[in-house]
XYZ file of C-alpha atoms in Angstrom:
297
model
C 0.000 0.000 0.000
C 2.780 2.454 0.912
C 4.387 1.831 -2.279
C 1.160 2.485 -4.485
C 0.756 5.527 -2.575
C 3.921 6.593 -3.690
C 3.406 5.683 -7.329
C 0.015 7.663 -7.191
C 2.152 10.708 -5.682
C 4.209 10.466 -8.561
C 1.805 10.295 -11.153
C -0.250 13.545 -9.869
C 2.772 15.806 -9.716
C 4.293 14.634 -13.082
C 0.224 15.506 -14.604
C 0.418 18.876 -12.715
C 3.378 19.678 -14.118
C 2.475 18.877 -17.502
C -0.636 20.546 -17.474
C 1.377 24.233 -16.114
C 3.571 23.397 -19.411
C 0.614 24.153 -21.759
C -1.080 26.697 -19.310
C -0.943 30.425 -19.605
C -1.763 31.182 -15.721
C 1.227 30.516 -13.581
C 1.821 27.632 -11.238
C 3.300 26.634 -7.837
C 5.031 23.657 -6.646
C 1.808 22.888 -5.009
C 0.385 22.508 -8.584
C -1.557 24.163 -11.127
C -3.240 28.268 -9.825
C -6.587 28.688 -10.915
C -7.167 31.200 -13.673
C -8.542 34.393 -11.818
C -8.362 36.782 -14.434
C -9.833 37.048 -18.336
C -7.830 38.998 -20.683
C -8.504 42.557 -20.304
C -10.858 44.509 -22.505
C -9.677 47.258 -25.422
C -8.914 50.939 -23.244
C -12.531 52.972 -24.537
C -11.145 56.056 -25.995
C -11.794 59.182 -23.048
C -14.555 61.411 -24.917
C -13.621 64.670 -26.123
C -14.839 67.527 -23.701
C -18.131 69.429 -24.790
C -16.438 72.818 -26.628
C -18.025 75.800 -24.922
C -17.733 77.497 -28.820
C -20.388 78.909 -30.243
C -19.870 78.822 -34.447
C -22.588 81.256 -34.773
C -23.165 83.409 -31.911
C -26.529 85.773 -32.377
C -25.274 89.080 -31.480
C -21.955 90.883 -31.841
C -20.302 93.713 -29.571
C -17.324 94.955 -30.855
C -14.556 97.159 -29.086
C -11.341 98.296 -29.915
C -9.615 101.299 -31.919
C -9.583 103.322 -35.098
C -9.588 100.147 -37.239
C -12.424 99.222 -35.882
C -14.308 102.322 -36.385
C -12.826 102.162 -40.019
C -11.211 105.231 -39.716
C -9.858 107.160 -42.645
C -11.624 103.796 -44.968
C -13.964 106.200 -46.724
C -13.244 109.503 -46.315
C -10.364 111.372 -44.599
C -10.054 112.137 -41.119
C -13.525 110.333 -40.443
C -14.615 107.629 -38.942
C -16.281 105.051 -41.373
C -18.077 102.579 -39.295
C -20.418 101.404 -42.269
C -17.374 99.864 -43.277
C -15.855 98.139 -40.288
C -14.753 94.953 -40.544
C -16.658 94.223 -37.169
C -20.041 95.253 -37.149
C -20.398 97.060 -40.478
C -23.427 97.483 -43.373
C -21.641 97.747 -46.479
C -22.004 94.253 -48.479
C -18.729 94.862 -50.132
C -16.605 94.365 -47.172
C -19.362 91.415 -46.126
C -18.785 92.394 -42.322
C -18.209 89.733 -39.697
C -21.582 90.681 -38.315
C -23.298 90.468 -41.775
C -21.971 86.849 -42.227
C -23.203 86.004 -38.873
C -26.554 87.698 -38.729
C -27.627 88.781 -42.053
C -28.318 92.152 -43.098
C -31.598 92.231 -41.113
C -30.106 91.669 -37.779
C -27.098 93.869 -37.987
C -28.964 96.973 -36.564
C -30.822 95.637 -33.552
C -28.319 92.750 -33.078
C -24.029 94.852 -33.300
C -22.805 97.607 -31.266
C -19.356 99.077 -32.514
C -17.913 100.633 -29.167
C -14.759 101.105 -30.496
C -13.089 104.563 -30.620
C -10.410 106.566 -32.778
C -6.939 106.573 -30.963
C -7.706 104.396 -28.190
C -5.198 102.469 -26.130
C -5.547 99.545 -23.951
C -5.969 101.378 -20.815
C -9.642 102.017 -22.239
C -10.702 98.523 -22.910
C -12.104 97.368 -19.551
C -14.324 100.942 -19.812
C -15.087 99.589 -23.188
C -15.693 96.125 -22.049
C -18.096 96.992 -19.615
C -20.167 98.571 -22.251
C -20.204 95.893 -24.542
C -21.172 94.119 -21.413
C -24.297 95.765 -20.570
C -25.727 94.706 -23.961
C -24.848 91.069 -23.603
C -23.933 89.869 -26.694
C -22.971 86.249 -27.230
C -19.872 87.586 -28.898
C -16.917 90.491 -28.344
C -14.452 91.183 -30.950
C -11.349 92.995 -29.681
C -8.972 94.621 -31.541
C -6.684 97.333 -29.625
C -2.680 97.414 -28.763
C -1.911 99.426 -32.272
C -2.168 102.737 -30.765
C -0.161 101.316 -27.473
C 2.855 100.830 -29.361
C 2.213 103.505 -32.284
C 3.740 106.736 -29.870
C 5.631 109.875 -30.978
C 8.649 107.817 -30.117
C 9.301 104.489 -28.449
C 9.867 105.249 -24.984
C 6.098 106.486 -25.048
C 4.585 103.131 -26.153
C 3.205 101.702 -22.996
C 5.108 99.378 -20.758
C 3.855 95.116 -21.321
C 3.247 94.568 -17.884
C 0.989 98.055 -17.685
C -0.737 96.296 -21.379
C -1.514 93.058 -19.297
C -3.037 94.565 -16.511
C -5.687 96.249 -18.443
C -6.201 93.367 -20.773
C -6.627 91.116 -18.050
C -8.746 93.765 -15.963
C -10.790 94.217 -19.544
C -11.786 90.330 -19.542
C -13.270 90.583 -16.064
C -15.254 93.145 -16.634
C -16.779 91.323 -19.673
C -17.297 88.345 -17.177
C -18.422 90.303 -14.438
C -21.194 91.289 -16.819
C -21.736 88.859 -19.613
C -20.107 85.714 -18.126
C -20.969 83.519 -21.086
C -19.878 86.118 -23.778
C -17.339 84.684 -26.119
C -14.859 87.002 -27.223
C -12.417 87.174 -30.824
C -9.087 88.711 -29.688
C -7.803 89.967 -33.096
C -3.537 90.371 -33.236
C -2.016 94.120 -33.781
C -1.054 94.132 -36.827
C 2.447 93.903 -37.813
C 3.381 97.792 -37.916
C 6.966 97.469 -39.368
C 5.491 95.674 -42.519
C 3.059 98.633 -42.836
C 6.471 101.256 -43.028
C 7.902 98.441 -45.789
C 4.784 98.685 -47.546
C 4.063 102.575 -47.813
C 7.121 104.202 -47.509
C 7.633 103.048 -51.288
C 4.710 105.331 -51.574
C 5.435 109.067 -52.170
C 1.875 109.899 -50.826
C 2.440 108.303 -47.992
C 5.841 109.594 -47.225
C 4.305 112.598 -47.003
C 1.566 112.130 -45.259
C 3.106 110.512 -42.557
C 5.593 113.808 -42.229
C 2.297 114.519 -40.223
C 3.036 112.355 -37.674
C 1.417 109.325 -37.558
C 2.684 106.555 -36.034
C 6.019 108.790 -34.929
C 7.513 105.806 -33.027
C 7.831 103.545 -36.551
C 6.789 105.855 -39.495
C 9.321 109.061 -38.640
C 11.717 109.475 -41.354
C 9.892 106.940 -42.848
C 13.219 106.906 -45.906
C 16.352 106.955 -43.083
C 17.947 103.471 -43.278
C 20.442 104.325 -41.157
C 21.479 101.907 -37.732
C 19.342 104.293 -35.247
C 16.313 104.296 -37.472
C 16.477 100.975 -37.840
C 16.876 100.214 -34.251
C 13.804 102.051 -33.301
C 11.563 100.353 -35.767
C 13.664 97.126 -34.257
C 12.035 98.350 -30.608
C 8.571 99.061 -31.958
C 8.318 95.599 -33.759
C 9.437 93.701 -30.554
C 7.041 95.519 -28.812
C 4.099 94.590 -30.848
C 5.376 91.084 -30.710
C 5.442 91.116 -26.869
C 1.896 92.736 -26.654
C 0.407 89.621 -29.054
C 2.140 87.579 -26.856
C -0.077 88.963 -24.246
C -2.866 89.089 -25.585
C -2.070 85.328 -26.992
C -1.610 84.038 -23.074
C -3.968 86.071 -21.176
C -6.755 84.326 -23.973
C -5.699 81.352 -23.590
C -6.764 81.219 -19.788
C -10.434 82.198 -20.717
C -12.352 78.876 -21.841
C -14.894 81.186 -24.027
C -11.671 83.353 -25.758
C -10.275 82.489 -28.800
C -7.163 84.557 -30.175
C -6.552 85.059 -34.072
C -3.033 82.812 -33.695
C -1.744 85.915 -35.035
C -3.733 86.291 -38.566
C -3.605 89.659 -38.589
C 0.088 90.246 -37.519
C 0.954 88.220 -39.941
C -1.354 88.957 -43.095
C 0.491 91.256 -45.684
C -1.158 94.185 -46.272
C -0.581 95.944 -49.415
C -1.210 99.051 -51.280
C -4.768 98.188 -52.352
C -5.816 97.724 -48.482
C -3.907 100.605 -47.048
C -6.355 103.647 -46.771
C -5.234 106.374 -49.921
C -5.506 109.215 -47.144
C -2.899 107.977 -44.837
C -1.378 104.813 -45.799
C -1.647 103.269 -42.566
C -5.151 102.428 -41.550
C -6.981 99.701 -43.772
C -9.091 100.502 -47.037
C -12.249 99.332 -47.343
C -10.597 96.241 -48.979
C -8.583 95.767 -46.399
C -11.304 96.179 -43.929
C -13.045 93.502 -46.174
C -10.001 91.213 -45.268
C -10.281 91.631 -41.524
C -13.920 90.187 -41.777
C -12.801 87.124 -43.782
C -9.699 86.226 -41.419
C -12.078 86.599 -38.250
C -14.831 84.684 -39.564
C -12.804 81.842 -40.378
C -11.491 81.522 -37.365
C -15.069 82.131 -35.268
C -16.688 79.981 -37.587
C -13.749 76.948 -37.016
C -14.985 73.840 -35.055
């Protein structure tokens, strides 16, 4: 008996140990360990957040500067606002607020708040305005006039251009939380010198003094010149860069990417009065580079 008890010993372990040969699930010296565990199902992708976008918002506010109020776009030394890029009538510039709403709409349903010679230190006054109304969408364009000084030592500090960028959003919120705003670039100044001062017109009209800090002796290509249009450019950058960061912490704010700093005006969308602020064409061109980037999913 003791030896068949040894035989059937035998025989159990050498089975066990065959059967963890062919087995997947690991086994002991004990024997086979029971299978506590199926193969794992496929990772289900995470789902895509809900955007908070609206494609096409219902009413437009817009604030800003000159080029919003299309200054110097039909006439000189006027404001043109039937042509504005934001919130204007005219069907040949096709207005960001006509392509929303539809010419019936634009009346009761834009507000252009925007105002000749502005600088940023006005938006949150301007923001609260466009507040009170409480459009479903802001358009901001403003920092031109911050950086466009009699020289460059005027053209207001970045950290002082944060503040009231910053202080300009929470206003908005404060009053139209859901409001989605379009934060437009300033446009890339030094390419607008390039681009007129081939122009004799506009060499003389900016004797005047527009734009001192970049468009002064608009034809001196000398090292100091060029250094101060050097400054003025760098500022701009920094000031997108701003305006680029501070967005970017506001789920309902969506910043151009830098469409307008970088599109390349030319003479047929500089005004003929001054060579600096955009022709009706150009104002035309605004409105398409905003829509498309509204209007993205």
């Amino acid at each position: 008996m003791r030896g068949r008890g040894r035989f059937r010993t035998a025989a159990v372990t050498a089975t066990a140990a065959l059967l963890c040969a062919g087995a997947l699930s690991g086994c002991t010296s004990e024997g086979p360990v029971a299978k506590t565990a199926t193969a794992s199902a496929a990772p289900r992708p995470t789902p895509k957040p809900a955007s908070l976008w609206d494609v096409s918002p219902a009413s437009v506010a817009a604030v800003g500067d000159s080029v919003t109020r299309a200054f110097d776009a039909c006439a000189v030394l006027a404001d043109c606002p039937e042509v504005s890029w934001a919130t204007g009538t005219d069907a040949a510039v096709n207005s960001l607020a006509l392509r929303l709403l539809g010419p019936a709409k634009v009346a009761t349903r834009s507000w252009n708040l925007a105002r000749t010679g502005a600088r940023m230190a006005e938006l949150p006054e301007q923001m609260a305005g466009a507040a009170a109304e409480k459009p479903e969408l802001v358009t901001v364009m403003m920092g031109a006039n911050d950086a466009c000084r009699p020289t460059p030592a005027l053209m207001t500090p970045v950290d002082d251009f944060r503040v009231s960028f910053e202080a300009a959003l929470a206003r908005l919120r404060a009053g139209a939380p859901k409001a989605q705003v379009y934060v437009a670039s300033v446009p890339d100044l030094k390419h607008l010198w390039s681009t007129g001062r081939l122009s004799p017109r506009g060499l003389q009209v900016w004797k005047l003094g527009i734009c001192g800090s970049m468009l002064a002796d608009a034809e001196d290509l000398g090292p100091a010149a060029e250094r101060r249009r050097a400054a003025v450019h760098e500022r701009v950058v920094a000031y997108n860069a701003v305006l680029r960061d501070v967005c970017a912490k506001d789920a309902r704010c969506r910043y151009d990417g830098g469409a307008v700093f970088g599109f390349r005006f030319d003479g047929g969308q500089l005004s003929p009065w001054d060579w600096f602020h955009p022709s009706k064409d150009g104002q035309a061109r605004l409105a398409e580079l905003a829509y498309r980037r509204i209007t993205k999913e």
